[in-house]
Coordinates of C-alpha atoms and ligand atoms in Angstrom, one line a residue:
Chain A
X1 CA 0.0 0.0 0.0
X2 CA 1.2 3.5 -0.8
X3 CA 2.2 5.8 2.0
X4 CA 0.3 8.8 0.9
X5 CA -3.4 8.8 0.6
X6 CA -4.5 11.8 -1.4
X7 CA -7.9 13.1 -0.5
X8 CA -10.3 14.1 -3.2
X9 CA -11.0 17.8 -3.5
X10 CA -14.4 18.3 -4.9
X11 CA -17.3 20.7 -4.9
X12 CA -19.0 18.3 -2.6
X13 CA -16.2 18.5 -0.1
X14 CA -16.3 22.3 0.3
X15 CA -20.0 22.1 0.8
X16 CA -19.8 20.1 4.0
X17 CA -21.0 23.1 6.1
X18 CA -24.4 22.6 4.5
X19 CA -25.9 19.3 3.6
X20 CA -23.4 17.5 1.4
X21 CA -24.4 16.4 -2.0
X22 CA -25.0 12.7 -2.0
X23 CA -26.2 10.4 -4.8
X24 CA -29.7 10.2 -3.3
X25 CA -30.1 14.0 -3.1
X26 CA -28.9 14.2 -6.7
X27 CA -31.5 11.6 -7.7
X28 CA -28.8 9.1 -8.7
X29 CA -28.4 5.4 -7.8
X30 CA -25.0 4.0 -7.1
X31 CA -24.5 0.4 -8.3
X32 CA -23.1 -1.7 -5.4
X33 CA -21.5 -4.1 -7.8
X34 CA -19.8 -2.1 -10.5
X35 CA -19.9 1.4 -9.0
X36 CA -21.7 3.0 -11.9
X37 CA -24.0 6.0 -11.1
X38 CA -27.2 6.1 -13.0
X39 CA -30.4 8.1 -13.0
X40 CA -33.3 5.8 -12.6
X41 CA -36.1 5.9 -15.0
X42 CA -39.6 5.7 -13.6
X43 CA -41.2 3.1 -15.7
X44 CA -38.8 0.2 -15.6
X45 CA -37.4 -2.0 -12.9
X46 CA -34.3 -0.4 -11.4
X47 CA -31.4 -2.3 -12.8
X48 CA -27.8 -1.1 -13.4
X49 CA -27.4 -0.2 -17.1
X50 CA -23.9 -1.7 -17.1
X51 CA -24.0 -4.9 -15.0
X52 CA -27.7 -5.6 -14.5
X53 CA -27.5 -5.7 -10.7
X54 CA -30.7 -4.6 -8.9
X55 CA -30.3 -1.0 -7.7
X56 CA -31.3 0.3 -4.3
X57 CA -30.5 3.7 -2.9
X58 CA -30.1 2.0 0.5
X59 CA -30.0 -1.7 1.3
X60 CA -33.6 -2.9 1.5
X61 CA -35.0 -3.2 5.1
X62 CA -31.5 -2.9 6.4
X63 CA -32.4 -2.0 10.0
X64 CA -35.0 -4.7 10.5
X65 CA -32.9 -7.5 8.9
X66 CA -29.9 -6.5 10.9
X67 CA -31.9 -6.7 14.1
X68 CA -33.3 -10.1 13.2
X69 CA -29.8 -11.5 12.5
X70 CA -28.3 -9.9 15.6
X71 CA -31.1 -11.4 17.8
X72 CA -30.4 -14.8 16.3
X73 CA -26.6 -14.4 16.9
X74 CA -27.1 -13.3 20.5
X75 CA -29.3 -16.3 21.3
X76 CA -26.8 -18.7 19.7
X77 CA -23.9 -17.0 21.4
X78 CA -24.9 -18.6 24.7
X79 CA -24.8 -22.3 23.6
X80 CA -21.7 -21.5 21.5
X81 CA -19.9 -20.7 24.7
X82 CA -21.5 -23.1 27.2
X83 CA -21.7 -26.3 25.2
X84 CA -18.6 -28.3 24.4
X85 CA -17.0 -27.7 21.0
X86 CA -14.8 -30.8 21.2
X87 CA -14.9 -34.1 23.0
X88 CA -11.6 -36.0 23.6
X89 CA -11.7 -39.6 24.6
X90 CA -8.7 -41.9 25.3
X91 CA -7.9 -44.9 27.4
X92 CA -6.7 -42.7 30.2
X93 CA -9.4 -40.0 30.3
X94 CA -12.2 -38.4 28.5
X95 CA -13.0 -34.7 28.5
X96 CA -15.3 -32.0 27.0
X97 CA -13.8 -28.8 25.8
X98 CA -15.7 -25.5 25.6
X99 CA -14.1 -22.6 23.8
X100 CA -13.0 -21.1 27.1
X101 CA -11.5 -24.3 28.4
X102 CA -9.5 -24.6 25.2
X103 CA -8.0 -21.2 25.8
X104 CA -7.2 -22.1 29.4
X105 CA -5.6 -25.3 28.3
X106 CA -3.3 -23.4 25.8
X107 CA -2.5 -20.9 28.6
X108 CA -1.5 -23.5 31.2
X109 CA 0.4 -25.6 28.7
X110 CA 2.7 -22.6 28.2
X111 CA 1.8 -21.3 24.8
X112 CA 0.3 -18.1 26.1
X113 CA 0.8 -16.1 22.8
X114 CA -1.6 -18.6 21.1
X115 CA -3.9 -18.5 24.1
X116 CA -4.2 -14.7 23.8
X117 CA -4.7 -15.1 20.0
X118 CA -7.5 -17.7 20.3
X119 CA -9.1 -15.7 23.2
X120 CA -9.2 -12.7 20.9
X121 CA -10.5 -14.5 17.8
X122 CA -13.1 -16.7 19.6
X123 CA -14.3 -14.8 22.6
X124 CA -13.5 -11.1 22.2
X125 CA -14.1 -10.6 18.5
X126 CA -17.6 -12.3 18.3
X127 CA -18.9 -10.4 21.4
X128 CA -17.3 -7.1 20.4
X129 CA -18.8 -7.5 17.0
X130 CA -22.3 -8.2 18.3
X131 CA -22.0 -5.2 20.6
X132 CA -20.6 -2.9 17.9
X133 CA -23.3 -3.9 15.4
X134 CA -26.1 -3.4 18.0
X135 CA -24.7 0.0 18.8
X136 CA -24.5 0.9 15.1
X137 CA -28.0 -0.3 14.2
X138 CA -29.5 1.3 17.3
X139 CA -27.8 4.7 16.6
X140 CA -28.9 4.5 12.9
X141 CA -32.5 3.7 13.9
X142 CA -32.5 6.8 16.2
X143 CA -31.1 8.9 13.3
X144 CA -28.3 9.9 15.6
X145 CA -25.6 12.3 14.4
X146 CA -23.3 11.3 17.2
X147 CA -19.6 10.6 16.2
X148 CA -20.3 9.7 12.6
X149 CA -16.7 9.3 11.5
X150 CA -16.0 7.0 14.5
X151 CA -19.0 4.9 13.7
X152 CA -18.1 4.6 10.1
X153 CA -14.6 3.5 11.2
X154 CA -16.1 1.0 13.6
X155 CA -18.2 -0.5 10.9
X156 CA -15.2 -1.0 8.6
X157 CA -13.3 -2.6 11.6
X158 CA -16.3 -5.0 12.2
X159 CA -16.3 -6.0 8.5
X160 CA -12.5 -6.6 8.6
X161 CA -12.1 -8.7 11.7
X162 CA -15.3 -10.8 11.7
X163 CA -13.9 -13.6 9.6
X164 CA -11.1 -14.4 12.1
X165 CA -13.6 -15.9 14.5
X166 CA -13.7 -18.9 12.2
X167 CA -10.4 -19.9 13.7
X168 CA -11.8 -22.2 16.3
X169 CA -14.0 -24.0 13.7
X170 CA -10.9 -24.8 11.7
X171 CA -9.0 -26.0 14.7
X172 CA -11.9 -28.3 15.7
X173 CA -12.0 -29.7 12.1
X174 CA -8.3 -30.4 12.0
X175 CA -8.2 -32.0 15.4
X176 CA -11.2 -34.2 14.4
X177 CA -9.6 -35.1 11.1
X178 CA -6.3 -36.1 12.7
X179 CA -7.0 -37.7 16.0
X180 CA -8.8 -40.9 15.4
X181 CA -6.6 -43.7 16.8
X182 CA -9.4 -46.1 17.6
X183 CA -8.4 -47.4 21.0
X184 CA -5.9 -44.7 22.0
X185 CA -7.6 -41.4 21.4
X186 CA -10.4 -40.0 19.4
X187 CA -11.6 -36.4 19.1
X188 CA -15.2 -35.6 18.1
X189 CA -16.8 -32.2 17.5
X190 CA -19.4 -31.1 20.0
X191 CA -22.7 -29.2 19.6
X192 CA -21.1 -26.0 20.7
X193 CA -19.1 -25.9 17.5
X194 CA -22.3 -25.9 15.4
X195 CA -23.7 -23.0 17.5
X196 CA -20.3 -21.2 17.3
X197 CA -20.1 -21.6 13.5
X198 CA -23.7 -20.3 13.2
X199 CA -22.8 -17.2 15.3
X200 CA -19.8 -16.4 13.0
X201 CA -21.8 -16.8 9.8
X202 CA -24.9 -14.9 11.1
X203 CA -22.8 -12.0 12.4
X204 CA -21.1 -11.8 9.0
X205 CA -24.5 -11.6 7.3
X206 CA -25.6 -9.0 9.9
X207 CA -22.5 -6.9 8.9
X208 CA -23.5 -7.3 5.3
X209 CA -27.1 -6.3 5.7
X210 CA -26.2 -3.2 7.7
X211 CA -26.0 -0.2 5.5
X212 CA -23.2 2.2 6.6
X213 CA -24.7 5.0 4.5
X214 CA -27.5 5.3 7.1
X215 CA -25.0 6.6 9.5
X216 CA -24.6 9.7 7.3
X217 CA -28.3 10.1 6.3
X218 CA -29.4 12.4 9.2
X219 CA -26.8 14.9 7.9
X220 CA -28.1 14.6 4.4
X221 CA -31.6 15.5 5.5
X222 CA -30.7 18.4 7.7
X223 CA -32.1 21.3 5.7
X224 CA -35.3 19.5 4.8
Chain B
X1 CA -29.1 9.3 -18.2
X2 CA -25.6 8.2 -17.1
X3 CA -23.2 10.3 -15.0
X4 CA -20.0 8.5 -15.8
X5 CA -17.8 11.4 -14.7
X6 CA -18.9 11.1 -11.1
X7 CA -18.8 8.4 -8.4
X8 CA -20.5 7.9 -5.1
X9 CA -18.8 6.7 -1.9
X10 CA -20.1 3.2 -1.2
X11 CA -20.0 3.8 2.5
X12 CA -21.6 7.3 2.8
X13 CA -23.1 8.0 -0.6
X14 CA -21.2 11.3 -1.1
X15 CA -20.9 12.4 -4.7
X16 CA -17.3 12.8 -5.8
X17 CA -15.2 13.6 -8.9
X18 CA -12.8 10.7 -9.1
X19 CA -9.3 12.1 -9.3
X20 CA -6.6 10.5 -11.4
X21 CA -4.1 9.0 -9.1
X22 CA -0.4 8.2 -9.3
X23 CA 0.1 4.4 -9.6
X24 CA 0.0 2.7 -6.2
X25 CA -2.0 5.6 -4.6
X26 CA -5.3 5.2 -2.8
X27 CA -8.3 7.4 -3.1
X28 CA -10.1 7.9 0.2
X29 CA -13.6 9.4 0.9
X30 CA -13.1 12.9 2.4
X31 CA -16.3 12.5 4.5
X32 CA -16.2 8.9 6.0
X33 CA -12.6 7.8 5.2
X34 CA -13.6 4.7 3.2
X35 CA -11.1 3.5 0.6
X36 CA -12.7 4.3 -2.7
X37 CA -10.2 2.6 -5.0
X38 CA -6.5 2.3 -5.6
X39 CA -4.7 2.9 -8.8
X40 CA -3.0 -0.4 -9.6
X41 CA 0.5 -0.1 -11.2
X42 CA 0.7 -3.2 -13.4
X43 CA -1.5 -4.8 -16.0
X44 CA -3.5 -7.9 -15.7
X45 CA -0.8 -10.2 -17.0
X46 CA 0.6 -10.0 -13.5
X47 CA -2.7 -11.1 -12.0
X48 CA -2.8 -14.0 -14.4
X49 CA 0.7 -15.1 -13.5
X50 CA -0.2 -14.9 -9.7
X51 CA -3.4 -16.8 -10.4
X52 CA -1.7 -19.6 -12.3
X53 CA 0.8 -20.0 -9.5
X54 CA -2.1 -20.0 -7.0
X55 CA -3.8 -22.8 -8.9
X56 CA -0.7 -25.0 -8.6
X57 CA -0.4 -24.3 -4.9
X58 CA -4.2 -24.8 -4.5
X59 CA -3.9 -28.3 -6.0
X60 CA -0.9 -29.1 -3.8
X61 CA -2.7 -27.8 -0.7
X62 CA -5.7 -30.0 -1.4
X63 CA -4.1 -33.2 -2.5
X64 CA -1.4 -33.7 0.1
X65 CA -1.7 -34.1 3.8
X66 CA -1.5 -31.0 6.0
X67 CA 0.2 -32.9 8.8
X68 CA 0.7 -36.4 10.2
X69 CA 0.5 -37.6 13.7
X70 CA 2.3 -40.4 15.3
X71 CA 1.2 -42.1 18.5
X72 CA 3.0 -45.3 19.6
X73 CA 3.8 -46.5 16.1
X74 CA 0.5 -45.7 14.5
X75 CA 0.6 -42.9 11.9
X76 CA -2.4 -40.9 10.8
X77 CA -2.2 -38.1 8.2
X78 CA -5.0 -35.8 7.2
X79 CA -5.8 -33.7 4.1
X80 CA -8.2 -30.8 4.3
X81 CA -11.0 -32.7 2.5
X82 CA -10.3 -35.6 4.8
X83 CA -10.9 -33.4 7.9
X84 CA -14.1 -32.1 6.4
X85 CA -15.2 -35.7 5.6
X86 CA -14.4 -36.8 9.2
X87 CA -16.8 -34.0 10.4
X88 CA -19.4 -35.2 7.9
X89 CA -19.1 -38.8 9.1
X90 CA -19.6 -37.7 12.7
X91 CA -23.0 -36.3 11.7
X92 CA -21.9 -32.6 11.8
X93 CA -22.6 -31.9 8.1
X94 CA -23.2 -28.1 8.6
X95 CA -19.7 -27.6 9.9
X96 CA -18.3 -29.9 7.3
X97 CA -19.9 -27.8 4.6
X98 CA -18.8 -24.5 6.3
X99 CA -15.2 -25.7 6.4
X100 CA -15.3 -27.0 2.8
X101 CA -16.9 -23.8 1.5
X102 CA -14.6 -21.3 3.1
X103 CA -11.3 -23.2 2.4
X104 CA -11.8 -25.3 -0.8
X105 CA -14.9 -24.3 -2.8
X106 CA -14.8 -20.5 -2.5
X107 CA -11.0 -20.1 -3.2
X108 CA -11.3 -22.6 -6.0
X109 CA -14.2 -20.7 -7.6
X110 CA -12.4 -17.4 -7.2
X111 CA -9.4 -18.8 -9.1
X112 CA -11.6 -20.4 -11.8
X113 CA -13.4 -17.1 -12.4
X114 CA -10.2 -15.1 -12.6
X115 CA -8.7 -17.5 -15.1
X116 CA -11.9 -17.5 -17.2
X117 CA -11.8 -13.7 -17.3
X118 CA -8.1 -13.1 -17.7
X119 CA -7.0 -15.6 -20.2
X120 CA -9.4 -14.5 -23.0
X121 CA -8.7 -10.8 -22.0
X122 CA -5.0 -11.4 -22.6
X123 CA -6.0 -12.5 -26.1
X124 CA -8.0 -9.3 -26.6
X125 CA -11.3 -11.0 -26.4
X126 CA -14.2 -10.5 -23.9
X127 CA -15.8 -13.7 -22.8
X128 CA -19.5 -13.9 -22.1
X129 CA -21.1 -13.5 -18.6
X130 CA -18.4 -11.0 -17.4
X131 CA -20.8 -8.9 -15.3
X132 CA -22.3 -11.9 -13.6
X133 CA -18.9 -13.3 -12.8
X134 CA -17.4 -10.1 -11.5
X135 CA -20.4 -9.7 -9.2
X136 CA -19.9 -13.3 -8.0
X137 CA -16.3 -12.6 -7.4
X138 CA -17.2 -9.7 -5.2
X139 CA -19.8 -11.8 -3.4
X140 CA -17.4 -14.6 -2.7
X141 CA -14.6 -12.3 -1.3
X142 CA -15.6 -12.3 2.4
X143 CA -16.1 -16.1 2.4
X144 CA -12.6 -17.0 1.3
X145 CA -10.7 -17.8 4.5
X146 CA -7.4 -19.3 3.6
X147 CA -5.5 -17.0 6.0
X148 CA -7.8 -17.8 8.9
X149 CA -7.4 -21.5 8.1
X150 CA -3.6 -21.1 8.1
X151 CA -3.8 -19.7 11.6
X152 CA -6.0 -22.7 12.5
X153 CA -3.3 -25.0 11.3
X154 CA -0.7 -23.3 13.5
X155 CA -3.0 -23.5 16.6
X156 CA -3.9 -27.2 16.1
X157 CA -0.3 -28.0 15.4
X158 CA 0.8 -26.6 18.8
X159 CA -2.2 -28.3 20.5
X160 CA -1.4 -31.7 19.0
X161 CA 2.4 -31.3 19.6
X162 CA 1.5 -31.8 23.3
X163 CA 0.0 -35.2 22.8
X164 CA 1.9 -36.8 20.0
X165 CA 4.7 -36.3 17.4
X166 CA 3.5 -34.0 14.7
X167 CA 5.0 -34.0 11.2
X168 CA 4.1 -31.0 9.0
X169 CA 3.0 -32.1 5.5
X170 CA 3.4 -30.7 2.0
X171 CA 0.0 -29.1 2.2
X172 CA 0.9 -27.0 5.2
X173 CA 3.7 -25.2 3.3
X174 CA 1.5 -25.0 0.2
X175 CA -1.3 -23.3 2.3
X176 CA 1.2 -20.8 3.7
X177 CA 2.4 -19.8 0.2
X178 CA -1.1 -19.9 -1.2
X179 CA -2.3 -17.5 1.4
X180 CA 0.3 -14.9 0.2
X181 CA -0.4 -15.7 -3.4
X182 CA -4.2 -15.1 -3.0
X183 CA -3.5 -11.8 -1.3
X184 CA -1.2 -10.9 -4.2
X185 CA -3.8 -11.9 -6.7
X186 CA -6.5 -9.6 -5.2
X187 CA -4.1 -6.8 -4.5
X188 CA -3.2 -6.8 -8.3
X189 CA -6.6 -7.4 -9.8
X190 CA -8.3 -4.2 -10.8
X191 CA -12.0 -5.0 -11.2
X192 CA -12.6 -1.3 -12.2
X193 CA -10.5 -1.7 -15.2
X194 CA -12.7 -4.7 -16.4
X195 CA -15.9 -2.8 -15.6
X196 CA -14.8 0.1 -17.7
X197 CA -14.5 -2.2 -20.7
X198 CA -18.1 -3.1 -20.5
X199 CA -20.8 -1.3 -22.5
X200 CA -23.5 0.8 -20.7
X201 CA -27.0 0.3 -22.0
X202 CA -28.8 3.5 -22.8
Ligands
ZN301 ZN1 -23.6 -2.1 -12.0
ZN302 ZN1 -17.6 8.1 2.2

């Protein structure tokens, strides 16, 4: 990546004191797929004239859909953390591992950098992501103008880090795939892993249905 | 009516005049700070080279075992598909599909689509279904998780090292290089350049 990030100077930029000129105010639709701006015609279905994608000025029912997905993720977050994600059985012992006990095991066995990493990816990130998206969706629903830049940055962070929560799913899959020494030791996946996988996927969808442009819309409508 | 001389920020809807950038520079939205686009230095022959290298690594990563485990004389090795199959056989099909999708199917589709687009374009020919495939490529992007999987390999390696002797396999190294190669592919691929070649219906 280049060190300098030139900012765009435009007429729209200098007009920030008043309501800035957005695509919606100009009566234009921005194609989410190819980035083409077009002026919708009234009589036909709104499709991008270049790539054919359906055009919406804002993602349809963004707030409601995001709430629904967040609610599902919050509910599943509980079994994801309480139920075992992995079951180890061997001739000497048999034990159930939850996500937290897996982290504690890594910590006590001396690999604390990995313990911190797994703790961040599996426990901190999913919870922080749920809280962040709830805050974003709630502030957008209230048409809040509070800290817009910070909220925009928070949204981009949520989009960026969400995928790393899949870490634990991959670890479980590899352990299950490798450890099946019939009599000696066998590892099986537990129900917690399904719930955890569902939380990761659902929060990724929640981040996708949330429309960051709604953060800025109260400003757009300020002189109306 | 088409306003091809303007763009709108995908994160805040601000209308902007896109500036022409020096190669390698990034255009950011002045209102919300989102990255609008970056001006990519090299042509698509570079992406094609990276993508072809990635295909080789992809095949190596999927055909060879990731690691082997040895407990009291018994040796077990495991490929990625093997791990997903083990989950399937345990009755946890949803997880099996999730693992397969994010590490095998999605990266494989991404590479196939890129090759389908780039090889004909090198020969100055536009293949059919370009808009649909570019949109698919964009849709697949968040679901390709090679780098997360790589970290998963490292974590399970250190967990397993405590209970048995672990021998890293060919696929482990292939995944590590594939991770960098996929990053290089998408850093060098300029979808905007392809979009601009497409006609706009009036
Ligand atoms: Zn389009
Ligand atoms: Zn913006």
